[in-house]
Amino acid sequence: MEKTGREKWVSAERKQAAARRAGLAAWAVFRGVLLAGICFVVLFPLFSKISRSFMAVEDLYNLTVRYIPAHFTVQNYRLMWVWMDMPKTLLVTLGISLLVAVCQTASATWVGYGFARFKFRGRNALFAALIVCMVIPPDLMLMPLYLIFQGAGLIDTPWPFVLMGLTCTGLKNGLYVFLLRQYFLGMPKELEEAAYVDGAGPLRAFFTIMLPGAVPMMVTVFLFSCVWQWLDDLYSSVFFQEVQTMTSALTGLGHVNDLSGLGVSDPAAITLIKYAGILLLILPMIVLYLFCQRYFVESIERSGLVG
């Protein structure tokens, strides 16, 4: 018995629906495998360092011990705490990171808003120069900056970081300006126009209308700046020659083969102490990310960086 036209149409629709479901299922499996692979590549080295930071030195010489410590200990963290002079070093690093983050966020917000809303001669050329500066290695600017700050007597003070942050020449400052410019471009101009109609000037419109609306991206920029400054070893090691930060302490430990002052002379034991230092270094930033993660999705969606 031949199928009617309606039955053929229904059969074709069912086949297409089944094909779509199969395609979606295949894509879901592929996406899951891809995400699992990325997570493994990113998280496995961290897991390895964390597990070894709780090992005793005997575990390194035990071929049966891989990732689970046979002699669980926190001695590595105690020794790292003493080596870093942790309370003082933590306060110094946290203070300079927060100060730099505030300066960079403020300057990037001003400059990004100017690029997004005001038309002036040379705007496109300046923005192109900003994009070019984003790909210039900071090492190229390090020596001129050092000579300038040394001549002004600002070495071993926070002022080099503050001045670079306020003048948009700090670490990754060009990226922050770009992010905020994109975010302001995504905000409707009608908001400012309504403020101008009510008699507000540019400054009042910025502080009362645009600035509150840009809080998600500002928090994101603040977080990026704080993390990059926290992990910075290039500028910190040059501008802080007598002041120790978390990264400089950990880097200094990488060049030490004997900690006889702490009762440690085995290079393998020093390696375990380094692993403990790595966790102490990244743990505060992980906590900061957990508190600020809800701002990421909103800021990226409205900045025009996707799609």
Coordinates of C-alpha atoms in Angstrom, one line a residue:
M1 CA 0.0 0.0 0.0
E2 CA 1.5 3.3 -1.1
K3 CA 1.9 6.1 1.4
T4 CA -0.1 9.2 1.0
G5 CA 1.5 12.6 0.6
R6 CA 0.9 13.5 4.2
E7 CA 2.5 10.2 5.4
K8 CA 5.6 10.8 3.3
W9 CA 5.9 14.3 4.7
V10 CA 5.6 13.1 8.3
S11 CA 8.1 10.3 7.6
A12 CA 10.6 12.9 6.1
E13 CA 10.1 15.2 9.1
R14 CA 10.8 12.4 11.5
K15 CA 14.0 11.4 9.7
Q16 CA 15.2 15.0 9.7
A17 CA 14.4 15.3 13.4
A18 CA 16.3 12.1 14.1
A19 CA 19.2 13.4 12.1
R20 CA 19.2 16.7 14.0
R21 CA 19.1 14.8 17.3
A22 CA 22.0 12.6 16.2
G23 CA 24.0 15.6 15.2
L24 CA 23.3 17.4 18.5
A25 CA 24.3 14.3 20.4
A26 CA 27.5 13.9 18.4
W27 CA 28.3 17.6 19.0
A28 CA 27.6 17.3 22.7
V29 CA 29.9 14.3 23.0
F30 CA 32.7 16.0 21.0
R31 CA 32.3 19.2 23.1
G32 CA 32.4 17.2 26.3
V33 CA 35.6 15.3 25.2
L34 CA 37.2 18.6 24.1
L35 CA 36.4 20.3 27.4
A36 CA 37.6 17.3 29.4
G37 CA 40.9 17.3 27.5
I38 CA 41.4 21.1 28.0
C39 CA 40.6 20.7 31.7
F40 CA 43.1 17.9 32.0
V41 CA 45.8 19.8 30.3
V42 CA 45.2 22.8 32.5
L43 CA 44.5 21.1 35.9
F44 CA 46.7 18.1 35.8
P45 CA 50.0 20.0 36.3
L46 CA 48.5 22.0 39.1
F47 CA 47.2 18.8 40.8
S48 CA 50.6 17.2 40.4
K49 CA 52.3 20.2 42.1
I50 CA 49.7 20.3 44.9
S51 CA 50.0 16.6 45.7
R52 CA 53.8 16.7 45.7
S53 CA 53.8 19.7 48.0
F54 CA 52.4 17.5 50.7
M55 CA 54.9 14.7 50.2
A56 CA 57.9 14.0 52.4
V57 CA 61.3 13.8 50.7
E58 CA 61.2 10.0 51.1
D59 CA 58.2 9.8 48.7
L60 CA 60.3 11.2 45.9
Y61 CA 62.7 8.3 46.2
N62 CA 59.9 5.8 46.4
L63 CA 59.0 4.6 42.9
T64 CA 55.6 3.3 44.1
V65 CA 54.5 6.8 45.0
R66 CA 53.1 8.8 42.1
Y67 CA 50.4 11.3 43.1
I68 CA 49.1 10.3 46.5
P69 CA 51.7 11.0 49.3
A70 CA 52.7 8.0 51.4
H71 CA 54.0 10.3 54.1
F72 CA 51.6 13.3 54.3
T73 CA 53.2 16.4 55.7
V74 CA 52.8 20.2 55.8
Q75 CA 56.5 20.7 56.7
N76 CA 57.1 22.1 53.2
Y77 CA 54.6 24.9 53.8
R78 CA 56.1 25.7 57.2
L79 CA 59.6 26.0 55.6
M80 CA 58.2 28.1 52.7
W81 CA 56.4 30.4 55.1
V82 CA 59.7 31.1 56.9
W83 CA 61.7 31.4 53.7
M84 CA 59.3 34.0 52.2
D85 CA 58.9 35.9 55.5
M86 CA 55.2 35.3 54.6
P87 CA 53.3 38.0 56.6
K88 CA 55.5 40.9 55.5
T89 CA 55.8 39.6 51.9
L90 CA 52.1 38.9 51.6
L91 CA 51.2 42.4 52.8
V92 CA 53.7 44.1 50.4
T93 CA 52.5 42.1 47.4
L94 CA 48.8 42.5 48.2
G95 CA 49.2 46.2 48.8
I96 CA 51.1 46.9 45.5
S97 CA 48.8 44.7 43.5
L98 CA 45.6 46.4 44.8
L99 CA 47.2 49.9 44.3
V100 CA 48.2 49.1 40.8
A101 CA 44.8 47.6 40.0
V102 CA 43.0 50.7 41.2
C103 CA 45.3 53.0 39.2
Q104 CA 45.1 51.0 36.0
T105 CA 41.3 50.6 36.2
A106 CA 40.8 54.3 36.7
S107 CA 43.1 55.4 33.8
A108 CA 41.8 52.7 31.5
T109 CA 38.2 53.7 32.2
W110 CA 38.9 57.4 31.4
V111 CA 40.9 56.6 28.2
G112 CA 38.5 53.9 27.0
Y113 CA 35.5 56.2 27.4
G114 CA 37.3 58.9 25.5
F115 CA 38.1 56.6 22.6
A116 CA 34.5 55.3 22.6
R117 CA 32.5 58.6 22.8
F118 CA 34.6 61.6 21.7
K119 CA 35.7 62.4 18.2
F120 CA 39.0 64.3 18.0
R121 CA 41.7 64.7 15.4
G122 CA 44.1 61.7 15.5
R123 CA 41.8 59.4 17.4
N124 CA 42.1 56.5 15.0
A125 CA 45.9 56.9 14.8
L126 CA 46.2 56.9 18.6
F127 CA 44.0 53.9 18.9
A128 CA 46.1 52.1 16.3
A129 CA 49.2 53.0 18.3
L130 CA 47.5 51.5 21.4
I131 CA 46.8 48.3 19.5
V132 CA 50.5 48.1 18.4
C133 CA 51.7 48.7 22.0
M134 CA 49.7 45.7 23.1
V135 CA 52.0 43.4 21.2
I136 CA 55.3 45.1 22.3
P137 CA 57.2 43.0 24.9
P138 CA 57.5 44.9 28.2
D139 CA 61.2 44.0 28.2
L140 CA 61.8 46.6 25.5
M141 CA 60.5 49.4 27.7
L142 CA 62.1 48.2 30.9
M143 CA 65.5 49.8 30.6
P144 CA 64.3 53.3 29.6
L145 CA 61.7 53.2 32.5
Y146 CA 64.4 52.0 34.9
L147 CA 66.7 54.9 34.0
I148 CA 63.9 57.4 34.4
F149 CA 62.8 56.2 37.8
Q150 CA 66.3 55.7 39.0
G151 CA 67.2 59.3 38.1
A152 CA 64.1 60.4 40.0
G153 CA 65.1 58.3 43.0
L154 CA 61.9 56.2 42.9
I155 CA 63.5 52.8 42.9
D156 CA 62.3 50.6 45.9
T157 CA 59.1 52.7 46.2
P158 CA 55.6 52.0 44.8
W159 CA 55.7 55.2 42.7
P160 CA 57.0 53.5 39.4
F161 CA 54.0 51.2 39.5
V162 CA 51.6 54.0 40.4
L163 CA 52.9 56.4 37.7
M164 CA 52.8 53.7 35.0
G165 CA 49.3 52.7 36.0
L166 CA 48.0 56.3 35.9
T167 CA 49.6 57.0 32.5
C168 CA 48.4 53.8 30.9
T169 CA 51.9 52.5 30.4
G170 CA 51.7 49.7 33.0
L171 CA 51.6 46.0 32.5
K172 CA 48.8 45.1 30.0
N173 CA 47.3 48.6 30.3
G174 CA 46.6 48.7 26.5
L175 CA 44.5 45.6 26.8
Y176 CA 42.4 47.2 29.6
V177 CA 41.8 50.3 27.5
F178 CA 40.7 48.2 24.6
L179 CA 38.3 46.2 26.8
L180 CA 36.7 49.2 28.3
R181 CA 36.4 51.0 24.9
Q182 CA 34.6 48.0 23.5
Y183 CA 32.3 48.0 26.5
F184 CA 31.4 51.7 26.3
L185 CA 30.7 51.3 22.6
G186 CA 28.1 48.6 23.4
M187 CA 26.3 51.0 25.8
P188 CA 23.4 52.9 24.1
K189 CA 24.1 56.6 23.4
E190 CA 20.5 57.4 24.3
L191 CA 21.5 57.2 27.9
E192 CA 23.9 60.1 27.6
E193 CA 21.7 62.1 25.3
A194 CA 18.9 61.9 27.9
A195 CA 21.3 63.2 30.5
Y196 CA 22.4 66.1 28.2
V197 CA 18.7 67.0 27.7
D198 CA 18.3 67.2 31.4
G199 CA 21.2 69.7 31.6
A200 CA 24.0 67.4 32.6
G201 CA 27.5 68.0 31.2
P202 CA 29.9 65.4 29.9
L203 CA 31.5 64.8 33.3
R204 CA 28.2 64.4 35.1
A205 CA 26.9 62.1 32.4
F206 CA 30.0 60.0 32.7
F207 CA 29.9 59.7 36.5
T208 CA 26.2 59.3 37.0
I209 CA 25.2 57.3 33.8
M210 CA 28.1 55.6 32.1
L211 CA 30.3 54.7 35.1
P212 CA 27.7 52.8 37.0
G213 CA 26.8 50.9 33.9
A214 CA 30.5 49.9 33.3
V215 CA 31.0 48.3 36.7
P216 CA 31.1 44.7 35.4
M217 CA 33.9 45.4 33.0
M218 CA 35.7 47.6 35.5
V219 CA 35.6 44.8 38.0
T220 CA 37.0 42.4 35.3
V221 CA 39.8 44.8 34.5
F222 CA 40.5 45.3 38.2
L223 CA 40.8 41.6 38.6
F224 CA 43.0 41.1 35.6
S225 CA 45.3 43.9 36.7
C226 CA 45.5 42.6 40.2
V227 CA 46.4 39.1 39.1
W228 CA 49.0 40.2 36.5
Q229 CA 50.7 42.5 39.1
W230 CA 50.5 39.7 41.7
L231 CA 52.3 37.3 39.4
D232 CA 54.7 39.9 37.9
D233 CA 58.3 39.2 38.2
L234 CA 59.8 41.4 35.5
Y235 CA 59.0 44.9 36.8
S236 CA 58.9 43.9 40.4
S237 CA 62.5 42.5 40.3
V238 CA 63.8 45.7 38.7
F239 CA 61.9 48.4 40.5
F240 CA 62.0 46.5 43.9
Q241 CA 65.6 45.7 44.5
E242 CA 65.5 45.7 48.3
V243 CA 61.8 44.8 48.7
Q244 CA 60.7 41.2 48.4
T245 CA 57.4 40.2 46.7
M246 CA 55.8 36.7 46.5
T247 CA 57.1 36.1 43.0
S248 CA 60.6 37.4 43.7
A249 CA 60.9 35.2 46.7
L250 CA 59.7 32.1 44.8
T251 CA 62.1 33.0 41.9
G252 CA 65.0 33.4 44.3
L253 CA 64.3 29.9 45.7
G254 CA 64.6 28.6 42.2
H255 CA 68.3 29.6 42.2
V256 CA 69.1 28.1 45.6
N257 CA 70.5 24.5 46.1
D258 CA 71.0 24.6 49.8
L259 CA 68.8 25.9 52.6
S260 CA 71.1 25.0 55.5
G261 CA 69.6 27.9 57.4
L262 CA 66.3 26.1 57.5
G263 CA 67.9 22.7 58.0
V264 CA 67.4 21.6 54.4
S265 CA 70.3 20.6 52.1
D266 CA 68.7 17.9 49.9
P267 CA 67.8 19.4 46.4
A268 CA 64.8 17.1 46.2
A269 CA 63.5 18.6 49.5
I270 CA 64.0 22.1 48.1
T271 CA 61.9 21.1 45.1
L272 CA 59.0 20.1 47.3
I273 CA 59.3 23.4 49.1
K274 CA 59.0 25.2 45.7
Y275 CA 55.8 23.3 45.0
A276 CA 54.4 24.5 48.3
G277 CA 55.4 28.1 47.4
I278 CA 53.6 27.8 44.1
L279 CA 50.3 26.9 45.9
L280 CA 50.8 29.8 48.3
L281 CA 51.4 32.1 45.4
I282 CA 48.3 31.2 43.4
L283 CA 45.8 30.4 46.2
P284 CA 44.9 34.1 46.9
M285 CA 44.2 34.7 43.2
I286 CA 42.0 31.6 43.0
V287 CA 39.9 32.9 45.9
L288 CA 39.7 36.3 44.2
Y289 CA 38.5 34.7 41.0
L290 CA 35.8 32.8 42.8
F291 CA 34.4 36.0 44.3
C292 CA 34.5 37.9 41.0
Q293 CA 33.6 35.3 38.5
R294 CA 29.9 36.4 38.1
Y295 CA 31.1 39.6 36.5
F296 CA 32.9 37.8 33.6
V297 CA 29.9 36.6 31.6
E298 CA 28.1 40.0 31.7
S299 CA 31.2 42.0 30.9
I300 CA 32.2 39.8 27.9
E301 CA 28.7 39.7 26.5
R302 CA 28.4 43.5 26.5
S303 CA 31.9 44.3 25.4
G304 CA 31.4 43.0 21.9
L305 CA 34.3 40.5 22.1
V306 CA 32.2 37.5 21.2
G307 CA 29.9 36.9 18.2

